PDB file of C-alpha atoms in Angstrom:
ATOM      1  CA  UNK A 285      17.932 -23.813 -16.209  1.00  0.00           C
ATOM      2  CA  UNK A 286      18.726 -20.233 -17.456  1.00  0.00           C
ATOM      3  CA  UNK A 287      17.993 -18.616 -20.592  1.00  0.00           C
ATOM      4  CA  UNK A 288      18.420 -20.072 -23.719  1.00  0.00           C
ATOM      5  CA  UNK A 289      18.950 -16.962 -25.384  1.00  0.00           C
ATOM      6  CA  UNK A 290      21.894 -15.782 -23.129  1.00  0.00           C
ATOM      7  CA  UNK A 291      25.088 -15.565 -23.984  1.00  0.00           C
ATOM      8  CA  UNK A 292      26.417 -17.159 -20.889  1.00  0.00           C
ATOM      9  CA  UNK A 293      27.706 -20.854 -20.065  1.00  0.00           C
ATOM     10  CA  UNK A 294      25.987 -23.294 -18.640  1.00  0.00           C
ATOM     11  CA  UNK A 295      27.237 -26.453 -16.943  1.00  0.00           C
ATOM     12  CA  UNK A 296      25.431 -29.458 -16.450  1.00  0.00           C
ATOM     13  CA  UNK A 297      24.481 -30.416 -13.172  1.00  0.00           C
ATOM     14  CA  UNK A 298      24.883 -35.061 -12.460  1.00  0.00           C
ATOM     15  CA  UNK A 299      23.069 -36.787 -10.362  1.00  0.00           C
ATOM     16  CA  UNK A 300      24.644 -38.706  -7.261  1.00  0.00           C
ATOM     17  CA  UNK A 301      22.635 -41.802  -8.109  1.00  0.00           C
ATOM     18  CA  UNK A 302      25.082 -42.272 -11.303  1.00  0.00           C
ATOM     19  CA  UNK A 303      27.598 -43.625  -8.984  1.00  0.00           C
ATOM     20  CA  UNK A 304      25.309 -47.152  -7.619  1.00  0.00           C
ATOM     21  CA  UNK A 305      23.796 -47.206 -10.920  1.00  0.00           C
ATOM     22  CA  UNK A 306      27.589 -47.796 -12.323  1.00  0.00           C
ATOM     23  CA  UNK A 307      28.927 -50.367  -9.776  1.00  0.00           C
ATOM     24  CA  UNK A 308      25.333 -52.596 -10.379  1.00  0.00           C
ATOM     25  CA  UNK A 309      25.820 -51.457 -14.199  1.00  0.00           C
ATOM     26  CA  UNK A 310      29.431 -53.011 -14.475  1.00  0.00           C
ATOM     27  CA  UNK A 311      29.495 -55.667 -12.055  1.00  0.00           C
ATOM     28  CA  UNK A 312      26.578 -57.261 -13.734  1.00  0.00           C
ATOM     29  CA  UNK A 313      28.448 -57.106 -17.202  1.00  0.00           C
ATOM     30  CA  UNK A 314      31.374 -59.259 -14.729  1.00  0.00           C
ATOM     31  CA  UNK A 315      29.005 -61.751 -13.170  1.00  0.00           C
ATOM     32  CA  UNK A 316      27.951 -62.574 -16.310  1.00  0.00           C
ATOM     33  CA  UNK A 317      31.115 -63.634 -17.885  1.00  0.00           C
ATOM     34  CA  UNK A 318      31.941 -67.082 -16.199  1.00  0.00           C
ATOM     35  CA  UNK A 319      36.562 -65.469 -15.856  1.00  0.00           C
ATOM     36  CA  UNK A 320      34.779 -61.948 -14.141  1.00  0.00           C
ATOM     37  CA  UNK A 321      32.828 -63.477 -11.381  1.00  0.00           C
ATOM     38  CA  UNK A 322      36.266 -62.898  -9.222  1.00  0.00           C
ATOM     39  CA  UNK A 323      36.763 -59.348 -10.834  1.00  0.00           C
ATOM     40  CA  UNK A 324      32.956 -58.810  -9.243  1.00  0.00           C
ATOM     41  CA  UNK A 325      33.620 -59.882  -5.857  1.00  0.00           C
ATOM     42  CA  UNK A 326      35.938 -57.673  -5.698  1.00  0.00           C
ATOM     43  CA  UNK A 327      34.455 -55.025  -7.369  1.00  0.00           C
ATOM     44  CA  UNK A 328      31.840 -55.163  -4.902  1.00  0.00           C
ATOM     45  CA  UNK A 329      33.755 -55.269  -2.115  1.00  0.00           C
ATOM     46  CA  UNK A 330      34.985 -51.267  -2.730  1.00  0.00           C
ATOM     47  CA  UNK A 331      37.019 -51.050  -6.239  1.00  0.00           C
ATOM     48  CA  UNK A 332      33.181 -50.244  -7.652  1.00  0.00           C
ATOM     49  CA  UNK A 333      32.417 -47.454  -5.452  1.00  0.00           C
ATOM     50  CA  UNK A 334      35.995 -46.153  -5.270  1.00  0.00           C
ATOM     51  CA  UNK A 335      36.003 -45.790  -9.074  1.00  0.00           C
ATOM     52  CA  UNK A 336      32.525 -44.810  -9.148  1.00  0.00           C
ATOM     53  CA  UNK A 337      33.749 -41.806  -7.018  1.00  0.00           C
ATOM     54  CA  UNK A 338      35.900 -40.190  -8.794  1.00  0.00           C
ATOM     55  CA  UNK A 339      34.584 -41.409 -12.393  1.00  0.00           C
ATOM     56  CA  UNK A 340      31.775 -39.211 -10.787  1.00  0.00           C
ATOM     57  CA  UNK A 341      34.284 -36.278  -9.762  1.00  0.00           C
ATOM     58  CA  UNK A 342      35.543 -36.108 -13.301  1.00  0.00           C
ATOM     59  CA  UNK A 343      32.133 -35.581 -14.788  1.00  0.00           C
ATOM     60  CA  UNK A 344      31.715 -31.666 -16.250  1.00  0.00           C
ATOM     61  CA  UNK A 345      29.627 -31.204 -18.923  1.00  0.00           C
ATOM     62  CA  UNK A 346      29.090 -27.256 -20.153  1.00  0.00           C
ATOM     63  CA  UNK A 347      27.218 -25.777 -23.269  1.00  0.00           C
ATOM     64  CA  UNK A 348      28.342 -22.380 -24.595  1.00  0.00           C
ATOM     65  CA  UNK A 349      26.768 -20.258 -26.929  1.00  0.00           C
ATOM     66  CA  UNK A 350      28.231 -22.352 -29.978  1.00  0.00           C
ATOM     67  CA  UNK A 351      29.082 -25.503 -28.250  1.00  0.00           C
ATOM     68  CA  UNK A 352      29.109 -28.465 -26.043  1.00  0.00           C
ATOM     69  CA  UNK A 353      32.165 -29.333 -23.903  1.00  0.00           C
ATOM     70  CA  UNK A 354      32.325 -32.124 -21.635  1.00  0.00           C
ATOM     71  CA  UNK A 355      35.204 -34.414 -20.266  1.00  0.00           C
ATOM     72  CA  UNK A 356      35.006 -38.042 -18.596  1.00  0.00           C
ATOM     73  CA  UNK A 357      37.371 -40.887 -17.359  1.00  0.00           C
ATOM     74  CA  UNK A 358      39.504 -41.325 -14.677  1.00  0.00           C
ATOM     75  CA  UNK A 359      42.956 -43.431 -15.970  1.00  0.00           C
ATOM     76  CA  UNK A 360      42.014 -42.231 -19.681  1.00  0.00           C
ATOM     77  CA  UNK A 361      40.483 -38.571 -19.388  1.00  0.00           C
ATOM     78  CA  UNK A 362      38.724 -37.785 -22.426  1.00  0.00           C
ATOM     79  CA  UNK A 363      37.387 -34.345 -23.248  1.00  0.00           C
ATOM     80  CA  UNK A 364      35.630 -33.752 -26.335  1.00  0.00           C
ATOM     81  CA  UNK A 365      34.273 -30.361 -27.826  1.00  0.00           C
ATOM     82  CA  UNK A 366      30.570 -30.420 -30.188  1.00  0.00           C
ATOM     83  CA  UNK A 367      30.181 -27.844 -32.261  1.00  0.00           C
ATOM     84  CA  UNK A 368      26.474 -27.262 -31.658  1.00  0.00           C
ATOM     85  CA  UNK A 369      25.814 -26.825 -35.512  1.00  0.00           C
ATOM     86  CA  UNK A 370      27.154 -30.546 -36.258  1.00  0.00           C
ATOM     87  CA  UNK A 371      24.148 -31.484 -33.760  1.00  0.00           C
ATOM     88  CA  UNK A 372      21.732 -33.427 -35.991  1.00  0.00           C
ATOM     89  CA  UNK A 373      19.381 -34.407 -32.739  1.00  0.00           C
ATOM     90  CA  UNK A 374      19.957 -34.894 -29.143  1.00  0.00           C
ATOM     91  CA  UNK A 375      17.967 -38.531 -27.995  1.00  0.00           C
ATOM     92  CA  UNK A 376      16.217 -38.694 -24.456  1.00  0.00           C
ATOM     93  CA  UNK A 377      17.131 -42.362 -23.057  1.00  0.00           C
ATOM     94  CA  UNK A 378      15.460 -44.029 -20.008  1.00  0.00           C
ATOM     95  CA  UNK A 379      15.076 -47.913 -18.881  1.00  0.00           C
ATOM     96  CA  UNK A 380      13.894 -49.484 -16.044  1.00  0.00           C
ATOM     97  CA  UNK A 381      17.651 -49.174 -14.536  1.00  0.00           C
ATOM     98  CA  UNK A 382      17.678 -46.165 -15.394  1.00  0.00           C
ATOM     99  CA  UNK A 383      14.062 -45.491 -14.324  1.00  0.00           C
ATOM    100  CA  UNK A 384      14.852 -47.062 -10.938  1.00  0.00           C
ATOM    101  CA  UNK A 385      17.604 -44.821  -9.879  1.00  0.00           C
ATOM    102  CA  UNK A 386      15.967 -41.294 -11.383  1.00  0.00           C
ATOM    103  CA  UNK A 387      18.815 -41.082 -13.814  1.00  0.00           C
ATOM    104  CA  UNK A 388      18.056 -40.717 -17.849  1.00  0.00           C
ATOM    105  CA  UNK A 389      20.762 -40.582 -21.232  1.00  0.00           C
ATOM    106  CA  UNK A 390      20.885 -37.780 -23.438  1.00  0.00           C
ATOM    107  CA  UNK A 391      22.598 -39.261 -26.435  1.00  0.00           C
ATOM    108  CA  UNK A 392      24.163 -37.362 -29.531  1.00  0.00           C
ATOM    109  CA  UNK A 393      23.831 -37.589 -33.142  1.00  0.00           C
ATOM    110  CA  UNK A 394      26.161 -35.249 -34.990  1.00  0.00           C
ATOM    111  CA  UNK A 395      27.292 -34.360 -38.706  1.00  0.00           C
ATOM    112  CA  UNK A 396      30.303 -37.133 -39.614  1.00  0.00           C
ATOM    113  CA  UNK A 397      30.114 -38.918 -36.971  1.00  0.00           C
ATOM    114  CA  UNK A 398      31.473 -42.809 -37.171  1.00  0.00           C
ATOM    115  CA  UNK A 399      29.964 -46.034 -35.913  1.00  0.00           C
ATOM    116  CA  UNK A 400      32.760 -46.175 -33.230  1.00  0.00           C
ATOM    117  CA  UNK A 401      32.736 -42.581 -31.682  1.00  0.00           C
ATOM    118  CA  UNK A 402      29.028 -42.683 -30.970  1.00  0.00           C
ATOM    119  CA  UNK A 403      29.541 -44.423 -27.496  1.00  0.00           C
ATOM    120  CA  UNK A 404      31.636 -41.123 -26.697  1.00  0.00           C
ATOM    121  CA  UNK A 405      28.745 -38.903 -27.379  1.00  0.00           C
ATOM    122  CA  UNK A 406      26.176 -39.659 -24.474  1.00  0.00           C
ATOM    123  CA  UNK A 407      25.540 -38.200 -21.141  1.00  0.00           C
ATOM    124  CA  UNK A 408      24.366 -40.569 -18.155  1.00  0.00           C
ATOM    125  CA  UNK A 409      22.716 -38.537 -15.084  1.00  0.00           C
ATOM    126  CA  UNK A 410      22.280 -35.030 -15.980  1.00  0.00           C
ATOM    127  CA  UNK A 411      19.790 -33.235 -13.987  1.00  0.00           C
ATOM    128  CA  UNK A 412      16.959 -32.034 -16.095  1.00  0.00           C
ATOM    129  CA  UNK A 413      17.723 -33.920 -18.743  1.00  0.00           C
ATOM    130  CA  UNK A 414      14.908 -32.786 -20.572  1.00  0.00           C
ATOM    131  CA  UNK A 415      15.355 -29.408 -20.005  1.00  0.00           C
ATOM    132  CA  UNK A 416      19.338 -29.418 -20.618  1.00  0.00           C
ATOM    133  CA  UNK A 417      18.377 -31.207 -23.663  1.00  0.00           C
ATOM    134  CA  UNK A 418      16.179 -28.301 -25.032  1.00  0.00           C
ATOM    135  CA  UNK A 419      18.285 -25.904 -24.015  1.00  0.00           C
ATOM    136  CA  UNK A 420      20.959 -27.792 -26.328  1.00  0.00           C
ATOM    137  CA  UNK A 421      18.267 -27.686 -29.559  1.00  0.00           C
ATOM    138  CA  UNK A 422      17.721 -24.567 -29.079  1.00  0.00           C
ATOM    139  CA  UNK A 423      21.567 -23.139 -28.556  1.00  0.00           C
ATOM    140  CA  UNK A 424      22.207 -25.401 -32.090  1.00  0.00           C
ATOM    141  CA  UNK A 425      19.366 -23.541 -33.516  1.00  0.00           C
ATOM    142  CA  UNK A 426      20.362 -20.188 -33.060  1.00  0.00           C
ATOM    143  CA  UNK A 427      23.968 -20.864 -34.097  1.00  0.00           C
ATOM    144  CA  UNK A 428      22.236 -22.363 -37.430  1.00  0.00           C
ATOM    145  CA  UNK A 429      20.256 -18.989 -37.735  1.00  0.00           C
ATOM    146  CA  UNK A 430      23.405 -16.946 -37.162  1.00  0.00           C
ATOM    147  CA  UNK A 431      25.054 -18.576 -40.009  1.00  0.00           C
ATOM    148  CA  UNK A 432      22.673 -18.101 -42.466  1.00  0.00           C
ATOM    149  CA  UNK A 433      21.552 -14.628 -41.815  1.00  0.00           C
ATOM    150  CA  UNK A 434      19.640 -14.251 -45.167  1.00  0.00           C
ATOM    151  CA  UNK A 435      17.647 -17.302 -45.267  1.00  0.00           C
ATOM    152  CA  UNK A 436      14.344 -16.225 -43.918  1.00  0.00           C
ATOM    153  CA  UNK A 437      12.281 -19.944 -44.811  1.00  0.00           C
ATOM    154  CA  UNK A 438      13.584 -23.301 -44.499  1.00  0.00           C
ATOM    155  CA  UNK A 439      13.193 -25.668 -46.360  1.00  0.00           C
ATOM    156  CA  UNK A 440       9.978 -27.204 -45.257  1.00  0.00           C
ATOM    157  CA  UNK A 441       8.355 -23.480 -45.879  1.00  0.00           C
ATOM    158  CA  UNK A 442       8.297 -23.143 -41.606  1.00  0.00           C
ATOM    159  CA  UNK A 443       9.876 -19.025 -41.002  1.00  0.00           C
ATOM    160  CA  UNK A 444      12.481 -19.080 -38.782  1.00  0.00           C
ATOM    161  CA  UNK A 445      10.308 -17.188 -36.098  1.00  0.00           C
ATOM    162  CA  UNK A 446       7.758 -19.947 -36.509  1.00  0.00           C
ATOM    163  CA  UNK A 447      10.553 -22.614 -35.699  1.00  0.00           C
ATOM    164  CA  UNK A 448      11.857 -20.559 -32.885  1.00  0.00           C
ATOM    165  CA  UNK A 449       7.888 -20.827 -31.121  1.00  0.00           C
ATOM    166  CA  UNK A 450       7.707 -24.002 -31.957  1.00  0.00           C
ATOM    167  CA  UNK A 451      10.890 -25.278 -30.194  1.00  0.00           C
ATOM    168  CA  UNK A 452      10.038 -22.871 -27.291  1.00  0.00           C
ATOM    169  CA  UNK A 453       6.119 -25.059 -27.089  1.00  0.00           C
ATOM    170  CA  UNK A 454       8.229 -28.630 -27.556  1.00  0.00           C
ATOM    171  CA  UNK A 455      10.092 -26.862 -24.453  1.00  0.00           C
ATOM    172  CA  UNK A 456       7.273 -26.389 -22.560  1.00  0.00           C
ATOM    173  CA  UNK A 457       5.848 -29.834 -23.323  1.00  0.00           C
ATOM    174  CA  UNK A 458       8.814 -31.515 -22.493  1.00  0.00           C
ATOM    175  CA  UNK A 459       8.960 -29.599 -18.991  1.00  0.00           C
ATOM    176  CA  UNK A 460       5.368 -30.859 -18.741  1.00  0.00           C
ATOM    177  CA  UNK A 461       6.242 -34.338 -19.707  1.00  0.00           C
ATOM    178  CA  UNK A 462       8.848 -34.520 -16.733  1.00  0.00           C
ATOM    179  CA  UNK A 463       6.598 -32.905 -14.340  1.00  0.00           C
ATOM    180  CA  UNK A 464       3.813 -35.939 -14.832  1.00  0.00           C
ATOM    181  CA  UNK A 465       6.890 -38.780 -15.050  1.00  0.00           C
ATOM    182  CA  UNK A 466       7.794 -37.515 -11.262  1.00  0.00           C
ATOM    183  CA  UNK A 467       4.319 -37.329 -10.272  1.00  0.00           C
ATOM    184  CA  UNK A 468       3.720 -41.246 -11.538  1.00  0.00           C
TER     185      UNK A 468
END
């Protein structure tokens, strides 16, 4: 990961393993329904990987300075742009699915966001996950800083140097925290 101070873009790397863990993901969802055991056999049989391919290929995900861009889809592109101030908190997300093929979801909670949008605002597979995610928190909290010039204490009395050292420790911890999960 670069800098999170610099004034550059950077774009999230995926992991190859996003494109099994989607075949096994959806053809399970079709096995279960009693009308999509057909749909699975056939899914199985190549439409799975095949879609898993280029679902894969049309992954991009890229923060900027003041926000997140990233697109998806392959019949129904969607690209969405996050201002990172409307970031209320970025979630780290792993299951034993998940676990089992190294992958992890960073999931987004913004400012006025509906029920039925929040499905749109998660990442499966990013590389460094954790560290992509701080690099997000601490983009948003620079933007936040840069908007209010004049406030020098927030309002739980925390300077926002203090804040600042304290997301660049959580940082550090989270690097450690991935470090002993691949060692396990």
């Amino acid at each position: 990961m670069t800098d999170p101070h610099a004034s550059d873009v950077v774009v999230a790397r995926f992991n190859d393993l996003i494109r099994p863990y989607l075949v096994l993901q959806i053809g399970f969802v079709m096995v279960m329904s009693i009308i999509g055991i057909p749909l699975a056999l056939v899914w199985f049989l190549g439409v799975g990987q095949w879609w898993a391919r280029h679902y894969f290929d049309k992954l991009h995900c890229e923060i900027s300075d003041i926000e997140i861009r990233f697109r998806k889809g392959i019949l129904f592109q969607v690209e969405k742009t996050i201002p990172l101030e409307n970031i209320q908190d970025v979630t780290f997300i792993e299951g034993p699915l998940l676990k089992y093929f190294h992958l992890s979801i960073l999931k987004f909670e913004t400012a006025g966001q509906s029920a039925h949008q929040a499905h749109d605002m998660q990442f499966v597979g990013i590389i460094d996950a954790h560290d992509f995610r701080q690099l997000i928190l601490t983009r948003r909290q620079a933007v936040r800083s840069r908007m209010q010039p004049n406030k020098t204490i927030v309002a739980s009395g925390t300077s926002d140097e203090q804040l600042v050292v304290l997301n660049a420790i959580k940082g550090q911890l989270d690097e450690i925290t991935a470090l002993l999960k691949r060692k396990e």
